[in-house]
Coordinates of C-alpha atoms in Angstrom, one line a residue:
M1039 CA -22.4 93.5 6.3
C1040 CA -21.2 97.0 7.2
H1041 CA -22.9 100.3 6.8
S1042 CA -23.5 101.2 3.2
I1043 CA -25.3 103.5 0.7
K1044 CA -26.6 102.1 -2.5
V1045 CA -27.3 104.5 -5.4
Y1046 CA -29.8 103.2 -7.9
P1047 CA -29.9 103.9 -11.6
A1048 CA -32.6 106.6 -11.3
A1049 CA -32.3 108.2 -14.7
N1050 CA -32.0 112.0 -14.1
G1051 CA -33.4 111.7 -10.6
D1052 CA -32.4 110.3 -7.2
C1053 CA -32.9 107.0 -5.4
F1054 CA -30.8 105.8 -2.4
L1055 CA -30.9 103.0 0.0
I1056 CA -28.9 103.5 3.2
R1057 CA -28.1 100.4 5.3
I1058 CA -27.0 100.7 8.9
K1059 CA -25.9 97.7 10.6
Q1060 CA -26.7 97.6 14.4
E1061 CA -25.9 94.9 16.9
K1062 CA -28.9 92.7 16.3
S1063 CA -30.5 94.1 13.1
I1064 CA -30.0 96.1 9.9
K1065 CA -31.9 99.3 9.4
H1066 CA -33.0 100.3 5.9
I1067 CA -33.7 103.9 4.8
I1068 CA -34.9 104.6 1.2
I1069 CA -34.7 108.2 -0.1
D1070 CA -36.8 109.0 -3.1
G1071 CA -37.7 106.6 -6.0
G1072 CA -36.0 108.1 -9.1
K1073 CA -37.7 107.3 -12.4
G1074 CA -37.6 104.8 -15.2
V1075 CA -38.1 101.1 -15.8
L1076 CA -34.5 100.1 -14.7
C1077 CA -34.8 101.9 -11.3
H1078 CA -38.2 100.4 -10.7
R1079 CA -36.8 96.9 -11.4
K1080 CA -33.9 97.4 -9.1
L1081 CA -36.2 98.6 -6.3
K1082 CA -38.5 95.7 -6.9
D1083 CA -35.7 93.2 -6.5
E1084 CA -34.5 95.0 -3.3
F1085 CA -38.0 94.8 -1.8
N1086 CA -38.4 91.2 -2.6
Q1087 CA -35.0 90.4 -1.1
L1088 CA -35.8 92.3 2.1
E1089 CA -39.1 90.4 2.4
E1090 CA -37.3 87.0 1.8
N1091 CA -34.8 87.9 4.6
N1092 CA -37.6 89.0 6.9
Q1093 CA -36.3 92.6 7.0
R1094 CA -38.1 95.9 6.9
V1095 CA -37.8 99.3 5.3
D1096 CA -37.6 101.3 8.5
L1097 CA -38.0 104.7 6.8
L1098 CA -39.0 105.9 3.3
I1099 CA -38.3 109.6 2.7
V1100 CA -40.0 111.4 -0.3
T1101 CA -38.0 114.6 -0.4
H1102 CA -40.3 116.5 -2.8
I1103 CA -42.8 116.1 -5.7
D1104 CA -40.6 116.6 -8.7
D1105 CA -41.2 113.7 -11.1
D1106 CA -37.6 112.5 -11.1
H1107 CA -37.9 111.9 -7.3
I1108 CA -41.5 110.8 -6.8
A1109 CA -42.3 108.9 -10.0
G1110 CA -40.5 105.7 -8.7
I1111 CA -42.4 106.0 -5.4
I1112 CA -45.7 106.1 -7.2
K1113 CA -44.7 103.0 -9.3
L1114 CA -43.6 101.3 -6.0
Y1115 CA -47.1 101.5 -4.6
Q1116 CA -48.8 100.7 -7.9
D1117 CA -46.9 97.4 -8.4
K1118 CA -49.0 94.7 -6.8
K1119 CA -46.0 92.4 -6.8
I1120 CA -44.2 94.6 -4.3
N1121 CA -45.1 94.2 -0.7
T1122 CA -45.1 97.9 0.5
S1123 CA -46.4 96.8 3.9
I1124 CA -42.8 96.2 5.0
I1125 CA -42.4 100.0 5.0
D1126 CA -42.7 101.1 8.7
K1127 CA -42.6 104.9 8.3
V1128 CA -43.0 107.5 5.6
W1129 CA -41.9 111.2 5.5
F1130 CA -43.7 113.1 2.8
N1131 CA -44.6 116.8 2.9
S1132 CA -47.5 116.5 0.5
G1133 CA -49.5 119.3 -1.0
T1134 CA -52.6 118.4 1.0
L1135 CA -50.6 118.2 4.2
I1136 CA -49.0 121.6 3.6
S1137 CA -52.4 123.2 2.8
S1138 CA -54.0 121.7 5.8
E1139 CA -51.2 123.1 8.0
F1140 CA -51.1 126.6 6.7
S1141 CA -54.6 127.2 5.3
G1142 CA -56.6 124.9 7.7
V1143 CA -58.1 123.2 4.6
E1144 CA -57.0 120.1 2.7
I1145 CA -57.0 121.1 -1.0
S1146 CA -57.8 117.8 -2.8
S1147 CA -56.6 119.2 -6.2
R1148 CA -53.1 119.1 -4.8
E1149 CA -53.1 115.3 -4.3
I1150 CA -50.6 113.3 -6.5
P1151 CA -52.6 111.1 -8.9
L1152 CA -51.6 107.4 -9.4
N1153 CA -52.0 106.6 -13.1
P1154 CA -52.0 102.9 -13.9
I1155 CA -48.8 101.4 -15.3
S1156 CA -50.9 99.1 -17.5
G1157 CA -54.5 98.2 -18.0
K1158 CA -53.9 95.0 -16.0
M1159 CA -53.3 97.0 -12.8
S1160 CA -56.1 97.3 -10.3
V1161 CA -55.3 101.0 -9.6
R1162 CA -58.1 103.2 -10.9
Q1163 CA -58.3 106.9 -11.8
G1164 CA -58.9 109.1 -8.8
L1165 CA -56.6 107.1 -6.5
T1166 CA -53.9 109.3 -5.0
L1167 CA -50.5 108.8 -3.4
E1168 CA -51.7 110.5 -0.3
K1169 CA -54.7 108.2 0.0
T1170 CA -52.5 105.2 -0.6
L1171 CA -50.1 106.3 2.1
Q1172 CA -53.0 106.9 4.5
N1173 CA -54.2 103.4 3.9
S1174 CA -50.8 102.0 4.7
D1175 CA -50.7 103.4 8.3
A1176 CA -47.0 104.3 7.7
W1177 CA -47.3 107.9 6.7
R1178 CA -46.1 110.3 9.4
K1179 CA -48.8 113.0 8.8
D1180 CA -46.7 115.8 10.4
L1181 CA -44.7 118.3 8.4
V1182 CA -40.9 117.6 8.4
F1183 CA -39.0 120.9 8.5
S1184 CA -35.7 122.5 9.6
G1185 CA -34.8 122.6 13.2
Q1186 CA -36.4 119.3 14.0
Q1187 CA -34.5 116.3 15.3
H1188 CA -35.9 112.8 14.8
N1189 CA -34.6 109.5 16.1
L1190 CA -34.8 106.1 14.5
Y1191 CA -33.6 103.8 17.2
D1192 CA -30.0 105.1 17.6
I1193 CA -29.9 107.0 14.3
T1194 CA -30.4 110.7 14.5
F1195 CA -31.8 112.9 11.8
N1196 CA -31.2 116.6 12.0
I1197 CA -33.5 118.3 9.5
L1198 CA -31.9 121.2 7.6
S1199 CA -34.6 121.9 5.0
P1200 CA -37.2 123.1 4.3
N1201 CA -37.9 125.9 6.6
I1202 CA -41.3 127.1 7.6
E1203 CA -41.1 130.3 5.5
T1204 CA -40.4 128.2 2.4
L1205 CA -43.3 125.9 3.1
K1206 CA -45.6 128.9 3.6
E1207 CA -44.5 130.4 0.3
L1208 CA -45.0 127.1 -1.5
N1209 CA -48.5 126.9 0.0
S1210 CA -49.5 130.3 -1.4
R1211 CA -47.8 129.7 -4.8
W1212 CA -48.5 125.9 -5.2
E1213 CA -50.7 126.3 -8.4
S1214 CA -48.3 128.6 -10.2
E1215 CA -45.4 126.3 -9.3
I1216 CA -47.2 123.3 -10.7
E1217 CA -47.7 125.2 -13.9
K1218 CA -43.9 126.0 -14.1
L1219 CA -43.2 122.3 -13.4
E1220 CA -45.4 121.2 -16.3
N1221 CA -43.7 123.8 -18.6
K1222 CA -40.3 122.5 -17.5
K1223 CA -41.3 118.9 -18.3
R1224 CA -42.4 119.9 -21.8
K1225 CA -39.2 121.8 -22.5
K1226 CA -37.1 118.8 -21.3
K1227 CA -38.6 116.6 -24.0
K1228 CA -37.1 118.9 -26.6
M1229 CA -33.6 119.1 -25.0
S1230 CA -30.8 116.8 -26.2
S1231 CA -29.7 113.9 -24.0
S1232 CA -26.1 115.1 -23.7
T1233 CA -24.5 114.8 -20.3
D1234 CA -21.6 116.2 -18.4
Y1235 CA -20.3 112.8 -17.2
H1236 CA -17.1 113.1 -19.2
K1237 CA -16.0 116.3 -17.2
T1238 CA -13.6 116.0 -14.3
I1239 CA -14.4 117.3 -10.8
D1240 CA -12.1 120.3 -11.4
E1241 CA -13.9 121.2 -14.6
L1242 CA -17.3 120.9 -12.9
C1243 CA -16.2 123.0 -10.0
A1244 CA -14.9 125.7 -12.4
E1245 CA -18.4 126.1 -14.0
E1246 CA -20.6 129.0 -13.0
F1247 CA -23.2 128.0 -10.4
D1248 CA -26.7 128.4 -11.7
E1249 CA -29.1 128.3 -8.7
D1250 CA -32.4 126.4 -9.1
T1251 CA -35.2 128.8 -8.2
S1252 CA -37.9 126.1 -8.1
L1253 CA -39.9 126.3 -4.9
F1254 CA -40.4 122.5 -5.0
N1255 CA -36.6 122.0 -4.9
K1256 CA -36.2 124.6 -2.2
S1257 CA -38.8 122.8 -0.1
S1258 CA -37.0 119.4 -0.4
I1259 CA -36.4 117.5 2.8
A1260 CA -32.7 117.7 3.5
F1261 CA -31.0 116.3 6.6
L1262 CA -27.8 115.3 8.4
L1263 CA -27.9 111.6 9.5
E1264 CA -25.7 110.7 12.5
Y1265 CA -24.9 107.3 13.8
E1266 CA -22.0 106.5 16.1
N1267 CA -19.0 108.1 14.4
Y1268 CA -20.7 108.4 11.0
R1269 CA -22.3 111.6 9.6
M1270 CA -24.0 111.7 6.3
L1271 CA -25.5 114.8 4.6
M1272 CA -28.4 114.0 2.3

């Protein structure tokens, strides 16, 4: 097996698995969890296969809390048929982590709730993604931000985003940004399901760029991955 990147059917979100083959092992890096039943099923199959092959998820990166990136991660930890203990390390700039860093206080109202998938699940109201990650011993409870360089064996991650200024702004405006996010979700339900999949690359490039002003998107973890002669911008 050579190096590869797998793109999951994540609905309108993102979910990637990067495989890097080294001399004696294969490293697995998952970025975001997308959303939807199909994406969850594919991720579940992937986890089961990794466990059967005695392999690990070396790094899970949750880039930001928008639903189309984090919903699949929440379902991942909810599903009792998925062995999340094979995840060795998690990067996640959570709301409580950001508030603790810049305000000196963990604001519990910023925790991401885990709502049960079904009544049969043992997950109860009040359980949060942050607490779940803390219980896993995998969460790296330090902010990930631009200018840092992290190494995973021989793999280098140069962090490009977010910067400290953006994280500070997000900390001070968290509640108002959450309200905007909720309004955006309600509006999306009323929108049509049309796509731009039929357009060519040239047609897409010719369209006017409409910058996303969401602070959550601006605070996403972005990085340049480097390994041997390979470079990947995520």
